[in-house]
Structures are given as structure tokens and as C-alpha cells.
Amino acid sequence: MTTEGWDKLGREPAEAVWGPAAKDDIPLLECHSFIEFSALIGQLKQIDAGGDGQVVGVNSGSQTYCLRRTYASAFKGVGTTNWNSLSRTMKYYSCGPMFGCWGVDTSHRVYVTQTITPTTCGISSWSYVSGISAKMIEVSTDGSVFALTTTGQVYQRNGIYSGRRLGSSWSRIPMCLHVSHLSYDLGQLWIVSQGGIILRCTH
């Protein structure tokens, strides 16, 4: 299993963790053991289960996919899964249950969805969010959004609410080390430095 690209506890199924493996199979962690199953969509390099029950992922060709909430919640480690192809090419994709999904495309530009329907994986539109060149972005269950830039800097998006999902501005979070990966949820920001050091950030 690769360490990059899997972050969150999925809301459905309960107490499950999804993550990309080093081949086409996707492991699903249930009851403290990983179950491998075939996605039939190529090798996933990143997966996120932080949305409103749906699971989203990006394959090695930067094509994006979504697993509907009903399929994700019903899967028990037997058989294959039916993923929906999403139209936009991305290198990183993250969803939250409050304000939709955020993504970083192959040109390091940040986008946010206006709406996503977890039962159908339908997306109404994307809005470009200017200000930084990002390599990854993380959305938490409380609606907070954190981004990691191509230069290893961490930023938080300000002013996000239901009427303005793209927010208003970016704030840089000073770090003593250059960062290679981050994850945020349940009020905790975790980072992995470029040297492999894991840090938990506090206010």
C-alpha cells in the first residue's frame, strides 16, 4: 500500500478507511484488516472518502471517478464496484459533507464544485479558485480547506460558507519545515515533512 493519497475515515460505510494500493486493487479497511477489491478503472493514485457518503478517486492517468453513496455503504468486500467517471482531469480530489468537493488539476490550479449529489455523483459546475499553485488540497467534515503548494507551503482557505463555497482568500500557515503531505479533520492538522517527519499542528 502506498502512503500518499489516503487520508480520511469514510462516513459510509461506518468505521471504514479507503486507500490506494500499489496496483489496480483498492484496499478497504474494515474491522482492522484490509480487503482488496478491483475498481476496474486503472490504478488509483489518490482516494478520498470524506464526502457525504460518496468516495472519489484519481487514477494514474489523472482521470477522476466517483463511487456513489449507495454503492460505498453497501460494499462488504465481495465483488467489483461501479464507479462513475467525472469529466474534469485532476491530480488530487477531496470532498467534504458540507460544501462539496475541491480539486487540483494537472496545472496546479485549484477548483471547487458548486454542488455534488452523493447518490448519483452528479456535479453541477466547477469554479476556479485563484491565488496559489497547489499540489494537493484537503477538505474536512467541518468545511475547512487546507492546501499544499508546489513549494511545500501550507495555506488555509478563508470565508467559506454555503452561499460562497469558493471562499474569499488564502492564509499561509507558517511551517518550520517544507511539507510533502497534509491531512486535516476533527480539528487536527497533520503534516508530513519532505524529510519524512510527521507533525501534528496546534493553534
mmCIF file with all atom_site columns, C-alpha atoms in Angstrom:
data_model
loop_
_atom_site.group_PDB
_atom_site.id
_atom_site.type_symbol
_atom_site.label_atom_id
_atom_site.label_alt_id
_atom_site.label_comp_id
_atom_site.label_asym_id
_atom_site.label_entity_id
_atom_site.label_seq_id
_atom_site.pdbx_PDB_ins_code
_atom_site.Cartn_x
_atom_site.Cartn_y
_atom_site.Cartn_z
_atom_site.occupancy
_atom_site.B_iso_or_equiv
_atom_site.pdbx_formal_charge
_atom_site.auth_seq_id
_atom_site.auth_comp_id
_atom_site.auth_asym_id
_atom_site.auth_atom_id
_atom_site.pdbx_PDB_model_num
ATOM 1   C CA . MET A 1 1   ? 0.000   0.000  0.000   1.00 0.00 ? 1   MET A CA 1
ATOM 2   C CA . THR A 1 2   ? 1.194   3.496  -0.791  1.00 0.00 ? 2   THR A CA 1
ATOM 3   C CA . THR A 1 3   ? 1.261   6.115  1.962   1.00 0.00 ? 3   THR A CA 1
ATOM 4   C CA . GLU A 1 4   ? 0.489   9.094  -0.257  1.00 0.00 ? 4   GLU A CA 1
ATOM 5   C CA . GLY A 1 5   ? -3.081  9.847  -1.130  1.00 0.00 ? 5   GLY A CA 1
ATOM 6   C CA . TRP A 1 6   ? -5.230  8.230  1.525   1.00 0.00 ? 6   TRP A CA 1
ATOM 7   C CA . ASP A 1 7   ? -6.314  10.290 4.472   1.00 0.00 ? 7   ASP A CA 1
ATOM 8   C CA . LYS A 1 8   ? -9.755  10.112 5.913   1.00 0.00 ? 8   LYS A CA 1
ATOM 9   C CA . LEU A 1 9   ? -12.184 7.934  7.720   1.00 0.00 ? 9   LEU A CA 1
ATOM 10  C CA . GLY A 1 10  ? -15.142 7.492  5.408   1.00 0.00 ? 10  GLY A CA 1
ATOM 11  C CA . ARG A 1 11  ? -18.534 8.447  6.768   1.00 0.00 ? 11  ARG A CA 1
ATOM 12  C CA . GLU A 1 12  ? -20.100 5.476  4.995   1.00 0.00 ? 12  GLU A CA 1
ATOM 13  C CA . PRO A 1 13  ? -19.540 2.620  5.488   1.00 0.00 ? 13  PRO A CA 1
ATOM 14  C CA . ALA A 1 14  ? -19.075 3.283  9.182   1.00 0.00 ? 14  ALA A CA 1
ATOM 15  C CA . GLU A 1 15  ? -15.611 2.744  10.620  1.00 0.00 ? 15  GLU A CA 1
ATOM 16  C CA . ALA A 1 16  ? -14.013 2.139  7.224   1.00 0.00 ? 16  ALA A CA 1
ATOM 17  C CA . VAL A 1 17  ? -10.860 3.536  5.658   1.00 0.00 ? 17  VAL A CA 1
ATOM 18  C CA . TRP A 1 18  ? -10.236 3.540  1.910   1.00 0.00 ? 18  TRP A CA 1
ATOM 19  C CA . GLY A 1 19  ? -6.787  3.785  0.352   1.00 0.00 ? 19  GLY A CA 1
ATOM 20  C CA . PRO A 1 20  ? -4.922  3.210  -2.921  1.00 0.00 ? 20  PRO A CA 1
ATOM 21  C CA . ALA A 1 21  ? -2.634  0.218  -3.269  1.00 0.00 ? 21  ALA A CA 1
ATOM 22  C CA . ALA A 1 22  ? 0.431   -0.210 -5.453  1.00 0.00 ? 22  ALA A CA 1
ATOM 23  C CA . LYS A 1 23  ? -1.688  -1.951 -8.090  1.00 0.00 ? 23  LYS A CA 1
ATOM 24  C CA . ASP A 1 24  ? -5.209  -1.652 -9.509  1.00 0.00 ? 24  ASP A CA 1
ATOM 25  C CA . ASP A 1 25  ? -6.922  -3.022 -6.406  1.00 0.00 ? 25  ASP A CA 1
ATOM 26  C CA . ILE A 1 26  ? -8.212  -0.632 -3.740  1.00 0.00 ? 26  ILE A CA 1
ATOM 27  C CA . PRO A 1 27  ? -7.976  -1.748 -0.121  1.00 0.00 ? 27  PRO A CA 1
ATOM 28  C CA . LEU A 1 28  ? -10.913 -1.063 2.163   1.00 0.00 ? 28  LEU A CA 1
ATOM 29  C CA . LEU A 1 29  ? -10.132 -1.278 5.866   1.00 0.00 ? 29  LEU A CA 1
ATOM 30  C CA . GLU A 1 30  ? -12.926 -2.832 7.903   1.00 0.00 ? 30  GLU A CA 1
ATOM 31  C CA . CYS A 1 31  ? -12.534 -4.287 11.389  1.00 0.00 ? 31  CYS A CA 1
ATOM 32  C CA . HIS A 1 32  ? -8.767  -3.681 11.360  1.00 0.00 ? 32  HIS A CA 1
ATOM 33  C CA . SER A 1 33  ? -7.947  -5.659 8.219   1.00 0.00 ? 33  SER A CA 1
ATOM 34  C CA . PHE A 1 34  ? -7.651  -4.561 4.596   1.00 0.00 ? 34  PHE A CA 1
ATOM 35  C CA . ILE A 1 35  ? -9.904  -6.048 1.922   1.00 0.00 ? 35  ILE A CA 1
ATOM 36  C CA . GLU A 1 36  ? -8.679  -5.727 -1.660  1.00 0.00 ? 36  GLU A CA 1
ATOM 37  C CA . PHE A 1 37  ? -11.149 -5.313 -4.485  1.00 0.00 ? 37  PHE A CA 1
ATOM 38  C CA . SER A 1 38  ? -10.878 -4.398 -8.126  1.00 0.00 ? 38  SER A CA 1
ATOM 39  C CA . ALA A 1 39  ? -12.114 -0.980 -9.234  1.00 0.00 ? 39  ALA A CA 1
ATOM 40  C CA . LEU A 1 40  ? -11.747 -1.721 -12.972 1.00 0.00 ? 40  LEU A CA 1
ATOM 41  C CA . ILE A 1 41  ? -10.776 1.926  -13.589 1.00 0.00 ? 41  ILE A CA 1
ATOM 42  C CA . GLY A 1 42  ? -6.995  1.647  -13.630 1.00 0.00 ? 42  GLY A CA 1
ATOM 43  C CA . GLN A 1 43  ? -4.502  2.208  -10.871 1.00 0.00 ? 43  GLN A CA 1
ATOM 44  C CA . LEU A 1 44  ? -5.722  4.771  -8.361  1.00 0.00 ? 44  LEU A CA 1
ATOM 45  C CA . LYS A 1 45  ? -3.040  7.122  -7.054  1.00 0.00 ? 45  LYS A CA 1
ATOM 46  C CA . GLN A 1 46  ? -5.341  9.048  -4.681  1.00 0.00 ? 46  GLN A CA 1
ATOM 47  C CA . ILE A 1 47  ? -8.675  8.381  -2.994  1.00 0.00 ? 47  ILE A CA 1
ATOM 48  C CA . ASP A 1 48  ? -10.895 10.331 -0.601  1.00 0.00 ? 48  ASP A CA 1
ATOM 49  C CA . ALA A 1 49  ? -13.860 9.147  1.474   1.00 0.00 ? 49  ALA A CA 1
ATOM 50  C CA . GLY A 1 50  ? -14.571 12.386 3.316   1.00 0.00 ? 50  GLY A CA 1
ATOM 51  C CA . GLY A 1 51  ? -17.700 13.478 1.438   1.00 0.00 ? 51  GLY A CA 1
ATOM 52  C CA . ASP A 1 52  ? -21.369 12.883 2.160   1.00 0.00 ? 52  ASP A CA 1
ATOM 53  C CA . GLY A 1 53  ? -21.046 9.116  1.769   1.00 0.00 ? 53  GLY A CA 1
ATOM 54  C CA . GLN A 1 54  ? -19.541 9.066  -1.724  1.00 0.00 ? 54  GLN A CA 1
ATOM 55  C CA . VAL A 1 55  ? -15.936 8.069  -2.453  1.00 0.00 ? 55  VAL A CA 1
ATOM 56  C CA . VAL A 1 56  ? -13.847 9.899  -5.075  1.00 0.00 ? 56  VAL A CA 1
ATOM 57  C CA . GLY A 1 57  ? -10.520 8.965  -6.604  1.00 0.00 ? 57  GLY A CA 1
ATOM 58  C CA . VAL A 1 58  ? -7.919  9.851  -9.222  1.00 0.00 ? 58  VAL A CA 1
ATOM 59  C CA . ASN A 1 59  ? -6.186  7.207  -11.332 1.00 0.00 ? 59  ASN A CA 1
ATOM 60  C CA . SER A 1 60  ? -2.647  7.211  -12.713 1.00 0.00 ? 60  SER A CA 1
ATOM 61  C CA . GLY A 1 61  ? -3.894  8.972  -15.865 1.00 0.00 ? 61  GLY A CA 1
ATOM 62  C CA . SER A 1 62  ? -5.356  11.868 -13.791 1.00 0.00 ? 62  SER A CA 1
ATOM 63  C CA . GLN A 1 63  ? -8.903  10.769 -14.619 1.00 0.00 ? 63  GLN A CA 1
ATOM 64  C CA . THR A 1 64  ? -11.407 11.286 -11.798 1.00 0.00 ? 64  THR A CA 1
ATOM 65  C CA . TYR A 1 65  ? -14.041 8.840  -10.585 1.00 0.00 ? 65  TYR A CA 1
ATOM 66  C CA . CYS A 1 66  ? -16.802 8.748  -8.006  1.00 0.00 ? 66  CYS A CA 1
ATOM 67  C CA . LEU A 1 67  ? -18.381 5.822  -6.171  1.00 0.00 ? 67  LEU A CA 1
ATOM 68  C CA . ARG A 1 68  ? -21.986 6.577  -5.279  1.00 0.00 ? 68  ARG A CA 1
ATOM 69  C CA . ARG A 1 69  ? -23.025 6.631  -1.639  1.00 0.00 ? 69  ARG A CA 1
ATOM 70  C CA . THR A 1 70  ? -25.313 3.626  -2.007  1.00 0.00 ? 70  THR A CA 1
ATOM 71  C CA . TYR A 1 71  ? -22.512 1.503  -3.522  1.00 0.00 ? 71  TYR A CA 1
ATOM 72  C CA . ALA A 1 72  ? -19.919 2.656  -0.988  1.00 0.00 ? 72  ALA A CA 1
ATOM 73  C CA . SER A 1 73  ? -22.139 1.986  2.013   1.00 0.00 ? 73  SER A CA 1
ATOM 74  C CA . ALA A 1 74  ? -23.260 -1.423 0.748   1.00 0.00 ? 74  ALA A CA 1
ATOM 75  C CA . PHE A 1 75  ? -19.843 -2.791 -0.190  1.00 0.00 ? 75  PHE A CA 1
ATOM 76  C CA . LYS A 1 76  ? -18.676 -5.567 2.141   1.00 0.00 ? 76  LYS A CA 1
ATOM 77  C CA . GLY A 1 77  ? -15.562 -6.799 0.379   1.00 0.00 ? 77  GLY A CA 1
ATOM 78  C CA . VAL A 1 78  ? -17.202 -9.051 -2.225  1.00 0.00 ? 78  VAL A CA 1
ATOM 79  C CA . GLY A 1 79  ? -17.245 -8.381 -5.974  1.00 0.00 ? 79  GLY A CA 1
ATOM 80  C CA . THR A 1 80  ? -16.352 -5.313 -8.012  1.00 0.00 ? 80  THR A CA 1
ATOM 81  C CA . THR A 1 81  ? -17.660 -1.758 -7.715  1.00 0.00 ? 81  THR A CA 1
ATOM 82  C CA . ASN A 1 82  ? -19.396 0.549  -10.169 1.00 0.00 ? 82  ASN A CA 1
ATOM 83  C CA . TRP A 1 83  ? -17.544 3.879  -10.409 1.00 0.00 ? 83  TRP A CA 1
ATOM 84  C CA . ASN A 1 84  ? -18.852 6.948  -12.256 1.00 0.00 ? 84  ASN A CA 1
ATOM 85  C CA . SER A 1 85  ? -16.387 8.775  -14.485 1.00 0.00 ? 85  SER A CA 1
ATOM 86  C CA . LEU A 1 86  ? -16.156 12.511 -13.778 1.00 0.00 ? 86  LEU A CA 1
ATOM 87  C CA . SER A 1 87  ? -15.438 14.951 -16.562 1.00 0.00 ? 87  SER A CA 1
ATOM 88  C CA . ARG A 1 88  ? -12.588 17.051 -15.148 1.00 0.00 ? 88  ARG A CA 1
ATOM 89  C CA . THR A 1 89  ? -8.950  15.930 -15.153 1.00 0.00 ? 89  THR A CA 1
ATOM 90  C CA . MET A 1 90  ? -7.399  16.243 -11.698 1.00 0.00 ? 90  MET A CA 1
ATOM 91  C CA . LYS A 1 91  ? -4.270  15.235 -9.816  1.00 0.00 ? 91  LYS A CA 1
ATOM 92  C CA . TYR A 1 92  ? -5.912  15.484 -6.388  1.00 0.00 ? 92  TYR A CA 1
ATOM 93  C CA . TYR A 1 93  ? -9.543  15.389 -5.249  1.00 0.00 ? 93  TYR A CA 1
ATOM 94  C CA . SER A 1 94  ? -11.105 15.880 -1.808  1.00 0.00 ? 94  SER A CA 1
ATOM 95  C CA . CYS A 1 95  ? -14.724 16.140 -0.678  1.00 0.00 ? 95  CYS A CA 1
ATOM 96  C CA . GLY A 1 96  ? -16.494 17.267 2.484   1.00 0.00 ? 96  GLY A CA 1
ATOM 97  C CA . PRO A 1 97  ? -20.097 16.701 3.588   1.00 0.00 ? 97  PRO A CA 1
ATOM 98  C CA . MET A 1 98  ? -20.851 20.436 3.929   1.00 0.00 ? 98  MET A CA 1
ATOM 99  C CA . PHE A 1 99  ? -19.577 22.404 0.925   1.00 0.00 ? 99  PHE A CA 1
ATOM 100 C CA . GLY A 1 100 ? -18.869 19.945 -1.878  1.00 0.00 ? 100 GLY A CA 1
ATOM 101 C CA . CYS A 1 101 ? -15.537 18.923 -3.388  1.00 0.00 ? 101 CYS A CA 1
ATOM 102 C CA . TRP A 1 102 ? -12.232 20.651 -4.072  1.00 0.00 ? 102 TRP A CA 1
ATOM 103 C CA . GLY A 1 103 ? -9.611  19.568 -6.577  1.00 0.00 ? 103 GLY A CA 1
ATOM 104 C CA . VAL A 1 104 ? -6.213  20.387 -8.020  1.00 0.00 ? 104 VAL A CA 1
ATOM 105 C CA . ASP A 1 105 ? -5.757  19.913 -11.771 1.00 0.00 ? 105 ASP A CA 1
ATOM 106 C CA . THR A 1 106 ? -2.608  18.852 -13.604 1.00 0.00 ? 106 THR A CA 1
ATOM 107 C CA . SER A 1 107 ? -1.589  22.527 -13.973 1.00 0.00 ? 107 SER A CA 1
ATOM 108 C CA . HIS A 1 108 ? -1.737  23.014 -10.159 1.00 0.00 ? 108 HIS A CA 1
ATOM 109 C CA . ARG A 1 109 ? -4.884  25.140 -10.348 1.00 0.00 ? 109 ARG A CA 1
ATOM 110 C CA . VAL A 1 110 ? -7.486  24.855 -7.571  1.00 0.00 ? 110 VAL A CA 1
ATOM 111 C CA . TYR A 1 111 ? -11.196 24.289 -8.258  1.00 0.00 ? 111 TYR A CA 1
ATOM 112 C CA . VAL A 1 112 ? -14.304 23.846 -6.127  1.00 0.00 ? 112 VAL A CA 1
ATOM 113 C CA . THR A 1 113 ? -17.662 22.315 -7.044  1.00 0.00 ? 113 THR A CA 1
ATOM 114 C CA . GLN A 1 114 ? -20.871 24.273 -6.672  1.00 0.00 ? 114 GLN A CA 1
ATOM 115 C CA . THR A 1 115 ? -22.834 21.113 -5.829  1.00 0.00 ? 115 THR A CA 1
ATOM 116 C CA . ILE A 1 116 ? -22.297 17.353 -5.803  1.00 0.00 ? 116 ILE A CA 1
ATOM 117 C CA . THR A 1 117 ? -25.046 14.762 -5.369  1.00 0.00 ? 117 THR A CA 1
ATOM 118 C CA . PRO A 1 118 ? -23.695 11.772 -3.397  1.00 0.00 ? 118 PRO A CA 1
ATOM 119 C CA . THR A 1 119 ? -26.447 9.414  -4.564  1.00 0.00 ? 119 THR A CA 1
ATOM 120 C CA . THR A 1 120 ? -25.662 9.988  -8.261  1.00 0.00 ? 120 THR A CA 1
ATOM 121 C CA . CYS A 1 121 ? -22.151 11.523 -8.211  1.00 0.00 ? 121 CYS A CA 1
ATOM 122 C CA . GLY A 1 122 ? -23.603 14.373 -10.257 1.00 0.00 ? 122 GLY A CA 1
ATOM 123 C CA . ILE A 1 123 ? -21.643 17.653 -10.268 1.00 0.00 ? 123 ILE A CA 1
ATOM 124 C CA . SER A 1 124 ? -23.272 20.890 -11.412 1.00 0.00 ? 124 SER A CA 1
ATOM 125 C CA . SER A 1 125 ? -20.196 23.025 -12.118 1.00 0.00 ? 125 SER A CA 1
ATOM 126 C CA . TRP A 1 126 ? -16.653 23.923 -11.076 1.00 0.00 ? 126 TRP A CA 1
ATOM 127 C CA . SER A 1 127 ? -15.283 27.323 -10.045 1.00 0.00 ? 127 SER A CA 1
ATOM 128 C CA . TYR A 1 128 ? -11.630 28.306 -10.334 1.00 0.00 ? 128 TYR A CA 1
ATOM 129 C CA . VAL A 1 129 ? -10.010 29.496 -7.096  1.00 0.00 ? 129 VAL A CA 1
ATOM 130 C CA . SER A 1 130 ? -7.032  31.741 -7.762  1.00 0.00 ? 130 SER A CA 1
ATOM 131 C CA . GLY A 1 131 ? -4.104  32.708 -5.553  1.00 0.00 ? 131 GLY A CA 1
ATOM 132 C CA . ILE A 1 132 ? -1.864  29.653 -5.185  1.00 0.00 ? 132 ILE A CA 1
ATOM 133 C CA . SER A 1 133 ? -0.310  26.817 -7.218  1.00 0.00 ? 133 SER A CA 1
ATOM 134 C CA . ALA A 1 134 ? -1.212  23.658 -5.322  1.00 0.00 ? 134 ALA A CA 1
ATOM 135 C CA . LYS A 1 135 ? -0.155  20.008 -5.394  1.00 0.00 ? 135 LYS A CA 1
ATOM 136 C CA . MET A 1 136 ? -2.922  18.770 -3.089  1.00 0.00 ? 136 MET A CA 1
ATOM 137 C CA . ILE A 1 137 ? -5.945  20.012 -1.162  1.00 0.00 ? 137 ILE A CA 1
ATOM 138 C CA . GLU A 1 138 ? -7.864  18.669 1.823   1.00 0.00 ? 138 GLU A CA 1
ATOM 139 C CA . VAL A 1 139 ? -11.478 19.287 2.868   1.00 0.00 ? 139 VAL A CA 1
ATOM 140 C CA . SER A 1 140 ? -12.649 18.335 6.369   1.00 0.00 ? 140 SER A CA 1
ATOM 141 C CA . THR A 1 141 ? -16.036 17.406 7.765   1.00 0.00 ? 141 THR A CA 1
ATOM 142 C CA . ASP A 1 142 ? -16.371 20.886 9.319   1.00 0.00 ? 142 ASP A CA 1
ATOM 143 C CA . GLY A 1 143 ? -15.862 22.561 5.929   1.00 0.00 ? 143 GLY A CA 1
ATOM 144 C CA . SER A 1 144 ? -12.278 23.716 6.497   1.00 0.00 ? 144 SER A CA 1
ATOM 145 C CA . VAL A 1 145 ? -9.996  23.623 3.453   1.00 0.00 ? 145 VAL A CA 1
ATOM 146 C CA . PHE A 1 146 ? -6.210  23.313 3.540   1.00 0.00 ? 146 PHE A CA 1
ATOM 147 C CA . ALA A 1 147 ? -3.898  23.320 0.518   1.00 0.00 ? 147 ALA A CA 1
ATOM 148 C CA . LEU A 1 148 ? -0.273  22.352 -0.019  1.00 0.00 ? 148 LEU A CA 1
ATOM 149 C CA . THR A 1 149 ? 1.549   24.389 -2.644  1.00 0.00 ? 149 THR A CA 1
ATOM 150 C CA . THR A 1 150 ? 4.121   23.193 -5.146  1.00 0.00 ? 150 THR A CA 1
ATOM 151 C CA . THR A 1 151 ? 6.823   24.820 -2.998  1.00 0.00 ? 151 THR A CA 1
ATOM 152 C CA . GLY A 1 152 ? 5.821   22.931 0.172   1.00 0.00 ? 152 GLY A CA 1
ATOM 153 C CA . GLN A 1 153 ? 3.860   25.750 1.850   1.00 0.00 ? 153 GLN A CA 1
ATOM 154 C CA . VAL A 1 154 ? 0.560   25.214 3.696   1.00 0.00 ? 154 VAL A CA 1
ATOM 155 C CA . TYR A 1 155 ? -2.433  27.525 3.188   1.00 0.00 ? 155 TYR A CA 1
ATOM 156 C CA . GLN A 1 156 ? -5.958  27.655 4.603   1.00 0.00 ? 156 GLN A CA 1
ATOM 157 C CA . ARG A 1 157 ? -8.937  28.985 2.654   1.00 0.00 ? 157 ARG A CA 1
ATOM 158 C CA . ASN A 1 158 ? -10.941 31.687 4.446   1.00 0.00 ? 158 ASN A CA 1
ATOM 159 C CA . GLY A 1 159 ? -14.537 32.857 4.157   1.00 0.00 ? 159 GLY A CA 1
ATOM 160 C CA . ILE A 1 160 ? -16.188 29.596 3.078   1.00 0.00 ? 160 ILE A CA 1
ATOM 161 C CA . TYR A 1 161 ? -19.928 29.267 3.679   1.00 0.00 ? 161 TYR A CA 1
ATOM 162 C CA . SER A 1 162 ? -22.938 27.775 1.887   1.00 0.00 ? 162 SER A CA 1
ATOM 163 C CA . GLY A 1 163 ? -23.513 30.885 -0.228  1.00 0.00 ? 163 GLY A CA 1
ATOM 164 C CA . ARG A 1 164 ? -19.834 31.208 -1.162  1.00 0.00 ? 164 ARG A CA 1
ATOM 165 C CA . ARG A 1 165 ? -18.210 27.814 -1.434  1.00 0.00 ? 165 ARG A CA 1
ATOM 166 C CA . LEU A 1 166 ? -15.052 29.164 -3.046  1.00 0.00 ? 166 LEU A CA 1
ATOM 167 C CA . GLY A 1 167 ? -14.337 31.356 -0.007  1.00 0.00 ? 167 GLY A CA 1
ATOM 168 C CA . SER A 1 168 ? -12.644 34.768 -0.064  1.00 0.00 ? 168 SER A CA 1
ATOM 169 C CA . SER A 1 169 ? -8.864  34.490 0.484   1.00 0.00 ? 169 SER A CA 1
ATOM 170 C CA . TRP A 1 170 ? -5.879  32.293 1.361   1.00 0.00 ? 170 TRP A CA 1
ATOM 171 C CA . SER A 1 171 ? -3.884  32.498 4.601   1.00 0.00 ? 171 SER A CA 1
ATOM 172 C CA . ARG A 1 172 ? -0.423  30.953 4.810   1.00 0.00 ? 172 ARG A CA 1
ATOM 173 C CA . ILE A 1 173 ? 0.275   28.806 7.865   1.00 0.00 ? 173 ILE A CA 1
ATOM 174 C CA . PRO A 1 174 ? 3.953   29.222 8.803   1.00 0.00 ? 174 PRO A CA 1
ATOM 175 C CA . MET A 1 175 ? 5.818   25.918 8.970   1.00 0.00 ? 175 MET A CA 1
ATOM 176 C CA . CYS A 1 176 ? 9.347   25.276 10.162  1.00 0.00 ? 176 CYS A CA 1
ATOM 177 C CA . LEU A 1 177 ? 9.776   22.553 7.506   1.00 0.00 ? 177 LEU A CA 1
ATOM 178 C CA . HIS A 1 178 ? 8.841   22.097 3.877   1.00 0.00 ? 178 HIS A CA 1
ATOM 179 C CA . VAL A 1 179 ? 5.783   19.865 3.677   1.00 0.00 ? 179 VAL A CA 1
ATOM 180 C CA . SER A 1 180 ? 5.177   16.935 1.324   1.00 0.00 ? 180 SER A CA 1
ATOM 181 C CA . HIS A 1 181 ? 1.699   15.851 2.506   1.00 0.00 ? 181 HIS A CA 1
ATOM 182 C CA . LEU A 1 182 ? -1.065  17.017 4.843   1.00 0.00 ? 182 LEU A CA 1
ATOM 183 C CA . SER A 1 183 ? -4.376  15.859 6.263   1.00 0.00 ? 183 SER A CA 1
ATOM 184 C CA . TYR A 1 184 ? -6.957  17.705 8.344   1.00 0.00 ? 184 TYR A CA 1
ATOM 185 C CA . ASP A 1 185 ? -10.075 16.554 10.170  1.00 0.00 ? 185 ASP A CA 1
ATOM 186 C CA . LEU A 1 186 ? -11.655 16.541 13.616  1.00 0.00 ? 186 LEU A CA 1
ATOM 187 C CA . GLY A 1 187 ? -9.826  19.776 14.397  1.00 0.00 ? 187 GLY A CA 1
ATOM 188 C CA . GLN A 1 188 ? -6.370  18.294 13.819  1.00 0.00 ? 188 GLN A CA 1
ATOM 189 C CA . LEU A 1 189 ? -3.899  19.259 11.096  1.00 0.00 ? 189 LEU A CA 1
ATOM 190 C CA . TRP A 1 190 ? -1.265  16.611 10.396  1.00 0.00 ? 190 TRP A CA 1
ATOM 191 C CA . ILE A 1 191 ? 1.675   17.173 8.081   1.00 0.00 ? 191 ILE A CA 1
ATOM 192 C CA . VAL A 1 192 ? 4.479   15.055 6.684   1.00 0.00 ? 192 VAL A CA 1
ATOM 193 C CA . SER A 1 193 ? 7.710   16.937 6.022   1.00 0.00 ? 193 SER A CA 1
ATOM 194 C CA . GLN A 1 194 ? 9.821   16.379 2.937   1.00 0.00 ? 194 GLN A CA 1
ATOM 195 C CA . GLY A 1 195 ? 12.259  14.566 5.209   1.00 0.00 ? 195 GLY A CA 1
ATOM 196 C CA . GLY A 1 196 ? 9.549   12.153 6.408   1.00 0.00 ? 196 GLY A CA 1
ATOM 197 C CA . ILE A 1 197 ? 8.825   13.717 9.818   1.00 0.00 ? 197 ILE A CA 1
ATOM 198 C CA . ILE A 1 198 ? 5.159   13.534 10.918  1.00 0.00 ? 198 ILE A CA 1
ATOM 199 C CA . LEU A 1 199 ? 3.881   16.558 12.855  1.00 0.00 ? 199 LEU A CA 1
ATOM 200 C CA . ARG A 1 200 ? 0.554   17.454 14.431  1.00 0.00 ? 200 ARG A CA 1
ATOM 201 C CA . CYS A 1 201 ? -0.132  21.172 14.262  1.00 0.00 ? 201 CYS A CA 1
ATOM 202 C CA . THR A 1 202 ? -1.866  23.102 17.031  1.00 0.00 ? 202 THR A CA 1
ATOM 203 C CA . HIS A 1 203 ? -3.061  26.718 17.278  1.00 0.00 ? 203 HIS A CA 1
#
